[in-house]
Short mmCIF file of C-alpha atoms in Angstrom, two decimals:
data_model
loop_
_atom_site.label_atom_id
_atom_site.label_comp_id
_atom_site.label_asym_id
_atom_site.label_seq_id
_atom_site.Cartn_x
_atom_site.Cartn_y
_atom_site.Cartn_z
CA MET D 1301 -28.49 -10.44 3.79
CA ILE D 1302 -27.84 -7.47 1.52
CA SER D 1303 -28.19 -8.44 -2.15
CA LYS D 1304 -26.71 -6.51 -5.09
CA LYS D 1305 -30.21 -6.48 -6.49
CA ASN D 1306 -31.49 -4.50 -3.50
CA ILE D 1307 -28.61 -2.12 -3.90
CA LYS D 1308 -29.28 -1.61 -7.58
CA SER D 1309 -33.02 -1.17 -7.31
CA ARG D 1310 -33.08 1.02 -4.21
CA GLY D 1311 -29.84 2.60 -3.60
CA ILE D 1312 -28.58 3.29 -0.09
CA VAL D 1313 -28.26 6.67 1.61
CA LEU D 1314 -26.14 7.03 4.75
CA ILE D 1315 -26.95 10.36 6.40
CA LEU D 1316 -24.28 11.56 8.79
CA CYS D 1317 -25.26 14.49 11.16
CA LEU D 1318 -22.21 15.78 12.90
CA LEU D 1319 -22.52 17.58 16.26
CA LEU D 1320 -19.37 19.41 17.36
CA ALA D 1321 -19.14 20.29 21.00
CA GLY D 1322 -22.87 20.20 21.37
CA VAL D 1323 -23.42 22.64 18.56
CA THR D 1324 -25.37 21.40 15.63
CA CYS D 1325 -23.46 21.70 12.35
CA ALA D 1326 -24.37 21.45 8.64
CA GLN D 1327 -25.55 17.98 7.76
CA THR D 1328 -22.99 15.68 6.15
CA THR D 1329 -24.28 13.05 3.78
CA VAL D 1330 -22.70 9.86 2.41
CA THR D 1331 -24.88 8.48 -0.48
CA ILE D 1332 -24.18 5.13 -1.84
CA GLN D 1333 -25.18 5.49 -5.44
CA GLU D 1334 -26.87 3.17 -7.98
CA LYS D 1335 -24.21 2.09 -10.53
CA GLU D 1336 -24.15 -0.55 -13.22
CA ASN D 1337 -20.98 -2.60 -13.37
CA ALA D 1338 -19.38 -1.19 -10.23
CA PRO D 1339 -15.62 -2.03 -10.09
CA ILE D 1340 -14.13 -4.74 -7.91
CA ILE D 1341 -11.72 -3.36 -5.23
CA SER D 1342 -8.59 -5.31 -6.23
CA LYS D 1343 -6.99 -7.05 -3.26
CA HIS D 1344 -3.74 -5.83 -4.68
CA ILE D 1345 -4.50 -2.30 -3.49
CA TYR D 1346 -3.52 -3.72 -0.05
CA GLY D 1347 0.08 -4.64 -1.06
CA HIS D 1348 3.30 -4.01 0.77
CA PHE D 1349 6.83 -2.93 0.00
CA ALA D 1350 10.13 -4.50 1.24
CA GLU D 1351 13.30 -2.71 0.17
CA HIS D 1352 17.00 -3.40 1.16
CA LEU D 1353 16.75 -0.42 3.41
CA GLY D 1354 17.79 -0.15 7.12
CA ARG D 1355 16.37 -3.10 9.00
CA CYS D 1356 13.57 -4.02 6.61
CA ILE D 1357 15.35 -7.16 5.20
CA TYR D 1358 18.36 -7.85 7.41
CA GLY D 1359 17.43 -7.72 11.10
CA GLY D 1360 13.80 -7.49 10.04
CA PHE D 1361 12.40 -10.16 7.76
CA TYR D 1362 15.68 -12.01 7.63
CA VAL D 1363 17.63 -13.15 10.62
CA GLY D 1364 19.43 -16.16 9.00
CA GLU D 1365 18.93 -19.90 9.48
CA ASP D 1366 21.42 -20.02 12.42
CA SER D 1367 19.40 -17.39 14.41
CA ASN D 1368 17.93 -18.17 17.87
CA ILE D 1369 14.83 -16.43 16.73
CA PRO D 1370 12.27 -18.92 15.31
CA ASN D 1371 12.53 -18.86 11.60
CA THR D 1372 11.65 -20.50 8.26
CA ASN D 1373 14.59 -20.64 5.95
CA GLY D 1374 15.96 -17.61 7.70
CA VAL D 1375 12.84 -15.55 7.66
CA ARG D 1376 11.23 -14.79 11.03
CA THR D 1377 8.23 -17.16 11.65
CA ASP D 1378 6.37 -14.59 13.69
CA ILE D 1379 6.50 -11.99 10.75
CA ILE D 1380 5.28 -14.62 8.33
CA GLU D 1381 2.35 -15.46 10.55
CA ALA D 1382 1.47 -11.79 11.19
CA LEU D 1383 1.56 -11.02 7.52
CA LYS D 1384 -0.58 -14.11 6.70
CA GLU D 1385 -3.11 -12.69 9.17
CA LEU D 1386 -3.01 -9.42 7.25
CA LYS D 1387 -3.79 -11.19 4.00
CA VAL D 1388 -0.93 -9.51 2.21
CA PRO D 1389 -1.77 -9.92 -1.51
CA ASN D 1390 1.49 -8.89 -2.94
CA LEU D 1391 4.95 -7.73 -1.92
CA ARG D 1392 7.31 -5.43 -3.89
CA TRP D 1393 11.08 -6.09 -3.72
CA PRO D 1394 14.07 -5.29 -3.84
CA GLY D 1395 13.37 -1.50 -4.02
CA GLY D 1396 13.09 1.49 -4.29
CA CYS D 1397 16.31 3.23 -5.16
CA PHE D 1398 18.18 0.03 -4.19
CA ALA D 1399 16.60 -1.77 -7.22
CA ASP D 1400 18.58 0.22 -9.75
CA THR D 1401 21.90 -0.72 -8.27
CA TYR D 1402 20.93 -4.41 -7.61
CA HIS D 1403 22.17 -7.16 -9.82
CA TRP D 1404 20.15 -10.26 -9.10
CA LYS D 1405 22.75 -12.87 -10.08
CA ASP D 1406 24.74 -11.68 -7.09
CA GLY D 1407 21.98 -13.09 -4.81
CA ILE D 1408 21.69 -16.73 -6.15
CA GLY D 1409 23.71 -19.77 -5.59
CA ALA D 1410 25.68 -20.82 -2.41
CA LYS D 1411 25.35 -18.11 0.14
CA GLU D 1412 29.10 -18.37 1.04
CA ASP D 1413 30.07 -17.66 -2.58
CA ARG D 1414 27.89 -14.54 -3.06
CA PRO D 1415 29.75 -11.20 -3.51
CA THR D 1416 29.06 -8.35 -1.11
CA ILE D 1417 27.43 -5.07 -2.04
CA VAL D 1418 27.55 -1.69 -0.48
CA ASN D 1419 24.13 -0.15 -0.11
CA GLN D 1420 25.02 3.36 -1.44
CA TRP D 1421 21.46 4.63 -1.06
CA TRP D 1422 20.68 3.75 2.51
CA GLY D 1423 23.40 4.17 5.26
CA GLY D 1424 26.38 2.98 3.12
CA VAL D 1425 26.20 -0.48 4.82
CA THR D 1426 27.82 -3.64 3.34
CA GLU D 1427 25.31 -6.48 2.63
CA ASP D 1428 26.37 -9.98 1.86
CA ASN D 1429 23.52 -10.87 -0.52
CA SER D 1430 22.34 -13.76 1.73
CA PHE D 1431 18.77 -12.67 0.96
CA GLY D 1432 18.28 -13.01 -2.80
CA THR D 1433 15.71 -14.09 -5.48
CA HIS D 1434 15.00 -17.59 -3.97
CA ASP D 1435 14.60 -16.26 -0.50
CA PHE D 1436 12.21 -13.51 -1.61
CA LEU D 1437 10.17 -15.73 -3.84
CA ASN D 1438 9.96 -18.48 -1.28
CA LEU D 1439 8.87 -15.92 1.26
CA CYS D 1440 6.03 -14.86 -1.06
CA GLU D 1441 4.92 -18.45 -1.34
CA ALA D 1442 4.88 -18.83 2.41
CA LEU D 1443 2.70 -15.66 2.63
CA GLY D 1444 0.38 -16.63 -0.19
CA ALA D 1445 1.37 -13.29 -1.76
CA GLU D 1446 2.21 -12.37 -5.39
CA PRO D 1447 5.75 -11.14 -5.84
CA TYR D 1448 6.30 -7.84 -7.43
CA LEU D 1449 9.89 -7.54 -8.78
CA ALA D 1450 11.43 -4.09 -9.46
CA ALA D 1451 14.10 -4.49 -12.14
CA ASN D 1452 17.37 -2.73 -12.54
CA ILE D 1453 17.01 -0.28 -15.53
CA GLY D 1454 19.28 2.51 -14.19
CA SER D 1455 22.51 0.56 -14.10
CA GLY D 1456 21.54 -2.86 -15.69
CA THR D 1457 21.01 -4.19 -19.12
CA VAL D 1458 18.12 -5.63 -21.17
CA LYS D 1459 19.87 -9.08 -21.12
CA GLU D 1460 20.21 -8.94 -17.37
CA PHE D 1461 16.57 -8.20 -16.96
CA THR D 1462 15.30 -10.78 -19.48
CA ASP D 1463 17.60 -13.37 -17.94
CA TRP D 1464 15.92 -12.77 -14.55
CA ILE D 1465 12.57 -13.23 -16.09
CA GLN D 1466 13.62 -16.43 -17.65
CA TYR D 1467 15.28 -17.58 -14.40
CA VAL D 1468 12.03 -17.29 -12.33
CA ASN D 1469 9.42 -18.07 -15.02
CA HIS D 1470 10.71 -20.54 -17.68
CA ASP D 1471 9.41 -24.10 -17.24
CA GLY D 1472 11.59 -26.06 -19.53
CA GLU D 1473 15.14 -26.27 -21.03
CA SER D 1474 17.02 -22.86 -21.15
CA PRO D 1475 20.25 -21.60 -19.75
CA MET D 1476 18.48 -19.66 -16.99
CA ALA D 1477 16.04 -22.37 -16.14
CA ASN D 1478 18.87 -24.90 -15.82
CA LEU D 1479 20.71 -22.50 -13.63
CA ARG D 1480 17.67 -22.17 -11.31
CA LYS D 1481 17.43 -25.94 -11.15
CA GLU D 1482 21.11 -26.22 -10.22
CA ASN D 1483 20.32 -23.78 -7.40
CA GLY D 1484 17.78 -26.05 -6.05
CA ARG D 1485 14.44 -24.88 -7.53
CA ASP D 1486 12.92 -27.17 -10.11
CA LYS D 1487 9.64 -25.43 -10.88
CA PRO D 1488 9.44 -21.88 -11.76
CA TRP D 1489 7.72 -19.39 -9.47
CA GLY D 1490 5.70 -17.79 -12.22
CA VAL D 1491 6.16 -14.05 -11.40
CA THR D 1492 3.50 -11.81 -13.10
CA TYR D 1493 4.30 -8.35 -11.80
CA TRP D 1494 7.40 -6.56 -12.96
CA GLY D 1495 8.48 -2.98 -12.43
CA VAL D 1496 10.52 -1.58 -15.35
CA GLY D 1497 12.82 0.61 -13.15
CA ASN D 1498 12.06 2.72 -10.16
CA GLU D 1499 11.78 6.58 -9.87
CA MET D 1500 13.61 7.12 -13.14
CA TRP D 1501 13.04 10.85 -12.65
CA GLY D 1502 15.41 10.59 -9.58
CA CYS D 1503 17.47 7.90 -8.08
CA GLY D 1504 16.80 5.61 -11.09
CA GLY D 1505 18.82 7.87 -13.39
CA ASN D 1506 17.58 11.43 -13.27
CA MET D 1507 15.93 10.95 -16.71
CA THR D 1508 13.51 13.05 -18.68
CA PRO D 1509 10.11 11.40 -19.31
CA GLU D 1510 10.83 11.29 -23.10
CA TYR D 1511 13.99 9.39 -22.60
CA TYR D 1512 12.62 7.03 -20.10
CA ALA D 1513 9.61 6.36 -22.30
CA ASN D 1514 11.90 5.20 -25.14
CA LEU D 1515 13.98 3.17 -22.75
CA TYR D 1516 10.95 1.46 -21.40
CA ARG D 1517 9.80 0.60 -24.90
CA GLN D 1518 13.15 -1.14 -25.48
CA TYR D 1519 12.95 -3.13 -22.29
CA ALA D 1520 9.23 -4.02 -22.59
CA THR D 1521 9.75 -5.29 -26.04
CA PHE D 1522 11.99 -8.09 -24.74
CA MET D 1523 9.84 -9.13 -21.74
CA SER D 1524 8.22 -12.49 -22.21
CA SER D 1525 6.00 -14.31 -19.80
CA TRP D 1526 8.05 -17.58 -20.34
CA ASN D 1527 5.01 -19.80 -20.14
CA ASN D 1528 3.68 -18.12 -17.01
CA ASP D 1529 -0.02 -18.98 -17.31
CA LYS D 1530 -1.08 -15.51 -15.95
CA GLY D 1531 1.14 -13.73 -18.40
CA ILE D 1532 3.33 -10.71 -17.60
CA TYR D 1533 2.31 -7.48 -16.11
CA ARG D 1534 4.67 -4.56 -16.88
CA ILE D 1535 4.58 -1.51 -14.68
CA ALA D 1536 6.31 1.72 -15.91
CA SER D 1537 8.14 3.92 -13.43
CA GLY D 1538 5.66 6.71 -12.92
CA ALA D 1539 5.39 10.19 -11.62
CA ASN D 1540 6.67 11.85 -8.51
CA VAL D 1541 3.58 13.28 -6.77
CA ASP D 1542 2.00 15.94 -9.04
CA ASP D 1543 4.20 15.55 -12.13
CA TYR D 1544 1.30 15.16 -14.50
CA HIS D 1545 3.60 15.87 -17.49
CA TRP D 1546 5.50 12.66 -16.65
CA THR D 1547 2.20 10.64 -16.83
CA GLU D 1548 1.24 12.36 -20.02
CA VAL D 1549 4.45 11.51 -21.77
CA LEU D 1550 4.35 7.84 -20.78
CA MET D 1551 0.61 7.44 -21.80
CA ARG D 1552 1.37 9.27 -25.18
CA ASP D 1553 4.65 7.68 -26.06
CA ILE D 1554 4.38 4.02 -24.92
CA PRO D 1555 2.27 1.75 -27.15
CA LYS D 1556 -0.64 0.28 -25.32
CA HIS D 1557 0.37 -3.31 -26.12
CA LEU D 1558 3.68 -2.82 -24.16
CA ILE D 1559 2.27 -1.61 -20.85
CA GLU D 1560 -0.20 -2.72 -18.28
CA GLY D 1561 0.43 -0.29 -15.36
CA VAL D 1562 1.81 3.23 -14.62
CA ALA D 1563 3.25 3.91 -11.19
CA LEU D 1564 2.77 6.89 -8.80
CA HIS D 1565 4.76 7.78 -5.67
CA SER D 1566 3.51 10.05 -2.90
CA TYR D 1567 4.35 10.35 0.81
CA SER D 1568 2.73 12.24 3.68
CA PHE D 1569 4.96 14.48 5.67
CA VAL D 1570 5.16 17.96 7.34
CA GLU D 1571 7.89 19.52 5.10
CA TRP D 1572 10.26 17.54 2.98
CA ASN D 1573 13.38 19.14 4.58
CA ASP D 1574 11.87 19.08 8.12
CA LYS D 1575 9.53 16.08 8.38
CA GLY D 1576 9.00 16.48 12.07
CA PRO D 1577 8.96 13.80 14.76
CA ALA D 1578 7.15 10.51 14.28
CA ALA D 1579 5.56 10.44 17.79
CA ASN D 1580 6.13 13.75 19.63
CA PHE D 1581 4.37 15.97 17.04
CA ASN D 1582 2.01 18.82 17.70
CA GLU D 1583 -1.35 19.68 16.04
CA LYS D 1584 0.24 21.85 13.27
CA GLN D 1585 2.49 18.99 12.20
CA TYR D 1586 -0.49 16.53 12.47
CA PHE D 1587 -2.67 18.78 10.30
CA LYS D 1588 -0.07 19.39 7.59
CA THR D 1589 0.67 15.60 7.38
CA MET D 1590 -3.02 14.89 7.03
CA GLU D 1591 -3.42 17.62 4.41
CA ARG D 1592 -0.74 15.80 2.20
CA ALA D 1593 -2.37 12.35 2.97
CA LEU D 1594 -5.80 13.59 1.82
CA ASN D 1595 -4.22 15.26 -1.20
CA MET D 1596 -4.03 11.68 -2.60
CA GLU D 1597 -7.68 12.24 -3.76
CA THR D 1598 -6.50 15.14 -6.05
CA LEU D 1599 -3.46 13.34 -7.19
CA ILE D 1600 -5.30 10.39 -8.35
CA THR D 1601 -8.15 12.41 -9.91
CA LYS D 1602 -5.64 14.40 -12.11
CA HIS D 1603 -3.40 11.52 -13.00
CA VAL D 1604 -6.50 9.53 -13.95
CA ALA D 1605 -7.75 12.38 -16.17
CA VAL D 1606 -4.45 12.36 -18.10
CA MET D 1607 -4.67 8.50 -18.48
CA ASP D 1608 -8.28 8.75 -19.55
CA LYS D 1609 -7.26 11.16 -22.39
CA TYR D 1610 -5.07 8.57 -23.95
CA ASP D 1611 -6.75 5.39 -22.68
CA PRO D 1612 -10.53 5.99 -22.43
CA ASP D 1613 -11.26 2.33 -22.16
CA LYS D 1614 -9.16 2.13 -19.02
CA LYS D 1615 -6.91 -0.76 -20.22
CA ILE D 1616 -3.84 0.61 -18.30
CA ASP D 1617 -3.87 0.56 -14.53
CA LEU D 1618 -2.68 3.24 -11.95
CA ILE D 1619 -0.25 1.57 -9.49
CA VAL D 1620 0.46 3.60 -6.44
CA ASP D 1621 3.49 1.46 -5.35
CA GLU D 1622 4.96 3.78 -2.80
CA TRP D 1623 2.74 5.66 -0.24
CA GLY D 1624 2.80 6.34 3.58
CA GLY D 1625 4.00 8.63 6.24
CA TRP D 1626 7.58 9.86 6.26
CA TYR D 1627 9.10 11.61 9.36
CA ASN D 1628 12.45 12.21 10.88
CA VAL D 1629 14.13 9.02 12.22
CA GLU D 1630 14.10 8.07 15.80
CA GLU D 1631 16.82 9.64 17.94
CA GLY D 1632 19.99 7.69 18.03
CA THR D 1633 19.27 5.67 14.92
CA ASN D 1634 21.12 5.65 11.53
CA PRO D 1635 19.55 8.57 9.45
CA GLY D 1636 19.81 6.25 6.35
CA PHE D 1637 17.73 3.49 7.98
CA LEU D 1638 14.50 5.49 8.07
CA TYR D 1639 13.32 3.86 11.31
CA GLN D 1640 10.20 5.67 12.85
CA GLN D 1641 7.58 4.98 15.36
CA ASN D 1642 3.97 4.40 14.24
CA THR D 1643 1.12 6.39 16.00
CA MET D 1644 -2.62 6.91 15.65
CA ARG D 1645 -1.60 9.51 13.01
CA ASP D 1646 -0.39 6.80 10.93
CA ALA D 1647 -3.73 4.94 11.37
CA MET D 1648 -5.35 8.06 10.06
CA ILE D 1649 -3.07 8.08 6.97
CA ALA D 1650 -3.76 4.41 6.30
CA GLY D 1651 -7.49 4.61 6.77
CA THR D 1652 -8.07 7.70 4.67
CA THR D 1653 -5.66 6.58 1.87
CA LEU D 1654 -7.18 3.17 1.61
CA ASN D 1655 -10.69 4.77 1.43
CA ILE D 1656 -9.29 6.87 -1.49
CA PHE D 1657 -7.94 3.89 -3.28
CA ASN D 1658 -11.15 1.90 -2.74
CA ASN D 1659 -13.12 4.77 -4.15
CA HIS D 1660 -10.94 4.99 -7.26
CA SER D 1661 -10.67 1.21 -7.83
CA GLU D 1662 -11.87 1.64 -11.40
CA ARG D 1663 -8.26 2.70 -12.17
CA VAL D 1664 -6.20 2.00 -9.07
CA LYS D 1665 -5.50 -1.71 -9.20
CA MET D 1666 -2.43 -2.01 -6.99
CA ALA D 1667 -0.76 -0.06 -4.25
CA ASN D 1668 2.13 -0.64 -1.91
CA LEU D 1669 2.53 0.74 1.58
CA ALA D 1670 6.11 1.80 2.35
CA GLN D 1671 7.42 -0.23 4.10
CA THR D 1672 6.66 -3.59 5.76
CA VAL D 1673 9.11 -3.94 8.59
CA ASN D 1674 11.19 -1.36 10.54
CA VAL D 1675 11.15 1.27 7.75
CA LEU D 1676 8.81 4.31 7.30
CA GLN D 1677 5.19 3.53 7.88
CA ALA D 1678 5.82 -0.06 8.92
CA VAL D 1679 3.17 -2.52 9.91
CA ILE D 1680 5.68 -4.38 12.00
CA LEU D 1681 8.61 -3.25 14.24
CA THR D 1682 11.26 -5.49 15.68
CA ASP D 1683 13.86 -5.36 18.31
CA ASP D 1684 16.04 -8.48 18.39
CA GLU D 1685 13.50 -11.29 19.29
CA LYS D 1686 10.70 -8.85 20.17
CA MET D 1687 8.03 -7.85 17.60
CA ILE D 1688 5.09 -5.42 17.74
CA LEU D 1689 2.16 -4.77 15.44
CA THR D 1690 1.56 -1.09 14.65
CA PRO D 1691 -1.65 0.88 14.36
CA THR D 1692 -1.25 0.87 10.68
CA TYR D 1693 -1.19 -3.04 10.81
CA HIS D 1694 -4.43 -2.96 12.63
CA VAL D 1695 -6.06 -0.67 10.13
CA MET D 1696 -5.03 -2.80 7.20
CA LYS D 1697 -6.33 -5.83 8.89
CA MET D 1698 -9.66 -4.13 9.59
CA TYR D 1699 -9.88 -3.08 5.92
CA ALA D 1700 -8.96 -6.53 4.54
CA VAL D 1701 -12.68 -7.07 4.22
CA HIS D 1702 -12.69 -4.87 1.14
CA GLN D 1703 -10.29 -7.03 -0.72
CA ASP D 1704 -11.89 -8.31 -4.02
CA ALA D 1705 -15.35 -6.98 -2.93
CA THR D 1706 -17.48 -4.88 -5.18
CA LEU D 1707 -17.27 -1.13 -4.53
CA LEU D 1708 -20.31 0.62 -3.38
CA PRO D 1709 -19.79 4.13 -4.85
CA ILE D 1710 -20.48 7.00 -2.35
CA ASP D 1711 -21.10 10.68 -2.60
CA LEU D 1712 -19.58 12.23 0.44
CA LYS D 1713 -20.28 15.77 1.60
CA SER D 1714 -18.26 16.07 4.77
CA ASP D 1715 -18.01 18.71 7.46
CA LYS D 1716 -14.53 20.19 7.99
CA TYR D 1717 -11.56 19.77 10.37
CA GLU D 1718 -10.27 23.31 10.67
CA PHE D 1719 -6.86 24.46 11.94
CA GLU D 1720 -5.41 28.04 11.74
CA GLY D 1721 -7.66 29.12 8.90
CA ASN D 1722 -7.21 25.96 6.82
CA SER D 1723 -9.46 22.96 6.63
CA VAL D 1724 -9.69 19.33 5.40
CA PRO D 1725 -12.66 16.92 5.27
CA ALA D 1726 -13.17 15.53 8.80
CA ILE D 1727 -14.81 12.31 7.56
CA SER D 1728 -13.36 9.83 5.14
CA ALA D 1729 -15.40 6.75 4.01
CA SER D 1730 -15.68 3.88 1.52
CA ALA D 1731 -17.99 0.91 1.22
CA SER D 1732 -18.18 -2.46 -0.47
CA ILE D 1733 -20.25 -5.70 -0.72
CA ASN D 1734 -18.67 -9.10 -1.05
CA LYS D 1735 -19.79 -12.22 -2.92
CA GLU D 1736 -21.79 -13.35 0.13
CA GLY D 1737 -23.82 -10.12 0.11
CA VAL D 1738 -22.20 -8.82 3.23
CA ALA D 1739 -21.53 -5.13 3.14
CA HIS D 1740 -18.79 -3.19 4.89
CA VAL D 1741 -18.48 0.50 5.51
CA SER D 1742 -15.17 2.06 6.72
CA LEU D 1743 -15.28 5.37 8.40
CA VAL D 1744 -12.32 7.65 9.58
CA ASN D 1745 -12.52 10.72 11.69
CA VAL D 1746 -9.33 12.68 11.16
CA ASP D 1747 -10.34 15.50 13.46
CA MET D 1748 -7.66 15.59 16.23
CA ASN D 1749 -9.95 17.35 18.69
CA LYS D 1750 -13.64 16.48 18.39
CA ALA D 1751 -15.74 13.40 18.37
CA HIS D 1752 -18.46 13.39 15.75
CA LYS D 1753 -22.06 12.12 16.38
CA ILE D 1754 -23.12 10.45 13.28
CA THR D 1755 -26.45 9.12 12.10
CA LEU D 1756 -26.50 6.47 9.38
CA ASP D 1757 -29.77 5.80 7.59
CA PHE D 1758 -30.09 2.10 6.71
CA GLN D 1759 -33.98 2.20 6.32
CA LYS D 1760 -33.70 1.07 2.65
CA MET D 1761 -31.24 -1.70 3.39
CA LYS D 1762 -32.39 -5.25 4.17
CA GLN D 1763 -30.27 -5.99 7.15
CA ASN D 1764 -30.55 -8.41 9.94
CA LYS D 1765 -27.31 -7.93 11.94
CA THR D 1766 -24.80 -5.08 12.17
CA THR D 1767 -21.47 -5.28 14.01
CA ALA D 1768 -18.43 -2.98 14.20
CA ASN D 1769 -14.82 -2.80 15.17
CA ILE D 1770 -12.91 0.32 16.27
CA LEU D 1771 -9.31 1.50 16.49
CA THR D 1772 -8.81 4.42 18.79
CA SER D 1773 -6.67 5.73 21.68
CA ALA D 1774 -6.51 8.48 24.24
CA LYS D 1775 -3.92 10.64 22.34
CA VAL D 1776 -3.17 10.83 18.68
CA GLN D 1777 0.50 10.46 19.55
CA ASP D 1778 -0.14 7.07 21.22
CA HIS D 1779 1.72 4.17 19.81
CA ASN D 1780 2.52 0.56 20.68
CA SER D 1781 6.05 -0.04 22.09
CA PHE D 1782 8.11 -3.11 23.00
CA GLU D 1783 7.31 -2.40 26.66
CA ASN D 1784 3.55 -2.04 25.94
CA PRO D 1785 2.89 -3.82 22.67
CA ASN D 1786 -0.89 -3.89 23.01
CA LYS D 1787 -1.59 -0.21 24.02
CA ILE D 1788 -3.47 0.16 20.75
CA VAL D 1789 -5.55 -2.76 19.50
CA VAL D 1790 -8.77 -3.35 17.67
CA LYS D 1791 -11.77 -3.57 19.84
CA GLU D 1792 -15.39 -4.41 19.26
CA TYR D 1793 -17.56 -1.35 18.96
CA GLU D 1794 -21.06 -1.56 20.37
CA ASP D 1795 -21.77 2.08 21.23
CA PHE D 1796 -24.38 2.56 18.50
CA LYS D 1797 -28.22 2.32 18.51
CA PHE D 1798 -30.73 1.16 15.99
CA LYS D 1799 -34.24 2.56 15.75
CA LYS D 1800 -36.42 2.04 12.68
CA GLY D 1801 -33.43 1.53 10.50
CA ILE D 1802 -31.49 4.57 11.81
CA LEU D 1803 -28.06 3.90 13.29
CA GLU D 1804 -26.63 6.46 15.64
CA LEU D 1805 -23.08 6.45 16.95
CA GLU D 1806 -20.22 8.71 17.99
CA VAL D 1807 -16.93 8.40 16.28
CA PRO D 1808 -14.08 9.52 18.65
CA ALA D 1809 -11.44 11.94 17.40
CA PHE D 1810 -8.72 10.25 15.35
CA SER D 1811 -10.54 6.94 15.12
CA VAL D 1812 -11.29 4.27 12.45
CA ILE D 1813 -14.46 2.23 12.56
CA VAL D 1814 -15.49 -0.62 10.14
CA PHE D 1815 -19.12 -1.68 10.06
CA GLU D 1816 -20.26 -5.13 8.79
CA ILE D 1817 -23.89 -5.23 7.70
CA LYS D 1818 -25.51 -8.59 7.04
#
């Protein structure tokens, strides 16, 4: 078994020698460094997002109690089981842009008495509010996941927000607690995570950061945990991609006792106004998408630098509560539903982004892939009674071993994946060790064309057994379909050799491998 003592006293050096097309290239090294008090990789980095958008909720999660599809209180049983297998730690709801037009009281009480709402953001469809607060929080209980509620700041009021907190958290006599009991729930759910608005720089109200900072202070002042043992965790609506000024204003103007987290949103795409196809893309579109995905490293580094300026003790967390691939919708589908296929390109986005989050786990404490079912980079796609698991699902399941493990910091000097005069690092990696002393190393080769022969030096590690799993396919455009749901699945990887503590392997192009070292 690997012990933290061994790691601390000796350090670990993983040496990767990449051979491209039989020609020896510059040596790439991944060094796991000695570090006192390495951070825990919060399980909440592996969170998900479920917005009232397209077929994420209605026709995705929720089919209704009278559906022929097996369900638990109207939520598909197969989705619940699949997400439990994924160890989903938290789920963000109801939006997104939808959150700032959502009034939570419309979604409680007898379903036949609930008013309808027009989803002005996503397709202009009319919803009947049959999926509301009770349905969502009960779903989270079924998943064993923490709920993350995004509140309406753009068109709501302080009273509406604080009534919602009281409704779900107060264990005692109060108007909202009594209303909850009348609606069939005696004990409160105890919701810890609250988003104070969403994208306030855009669909949340097109506000300036200075205006929103003052508005945030007002709302946060009146937020109470209402006897929730874990307290309340307030997340400010943060920056759009590289708007470092937005982060600066929030960190400067919001008192530290009123905030626990600052959000960040960033998506991976070809061009915003021409996002390209989800499946039938070419190498140029692939490369540009991966450029944006790998830019998450720069975004986090620079936003964290701003946060460190005002919060050197790192009391406030960075929450990347929207990330993932965004492409043109599938032909013949509603443009407002954001339904797209999920290929090995998405597996590359997931693997590299999660490695980045892991390596920045000192500040990054939560993240939410957008979105869970049938929307954007979904882990699950449905078609009536059919359901498939996407390559992204499989990567997140492989990476679940990092949840709440201790980070093994690495120094990575990677060779390049080059295309038309531009380049990105070909190899992405992160590593951790769990409480049982088992280490895991996750490797991603984003190169679309070349397999990389890699040598990992484990000579200084006390190890008895090493196993690995791989996710790969014949083409980067490959995906699971309802006709062929298991085209891409995780397989055991045994094509590596040990000799005197040296592990040699070849990582195929656009592949993800996770090693377990005991």
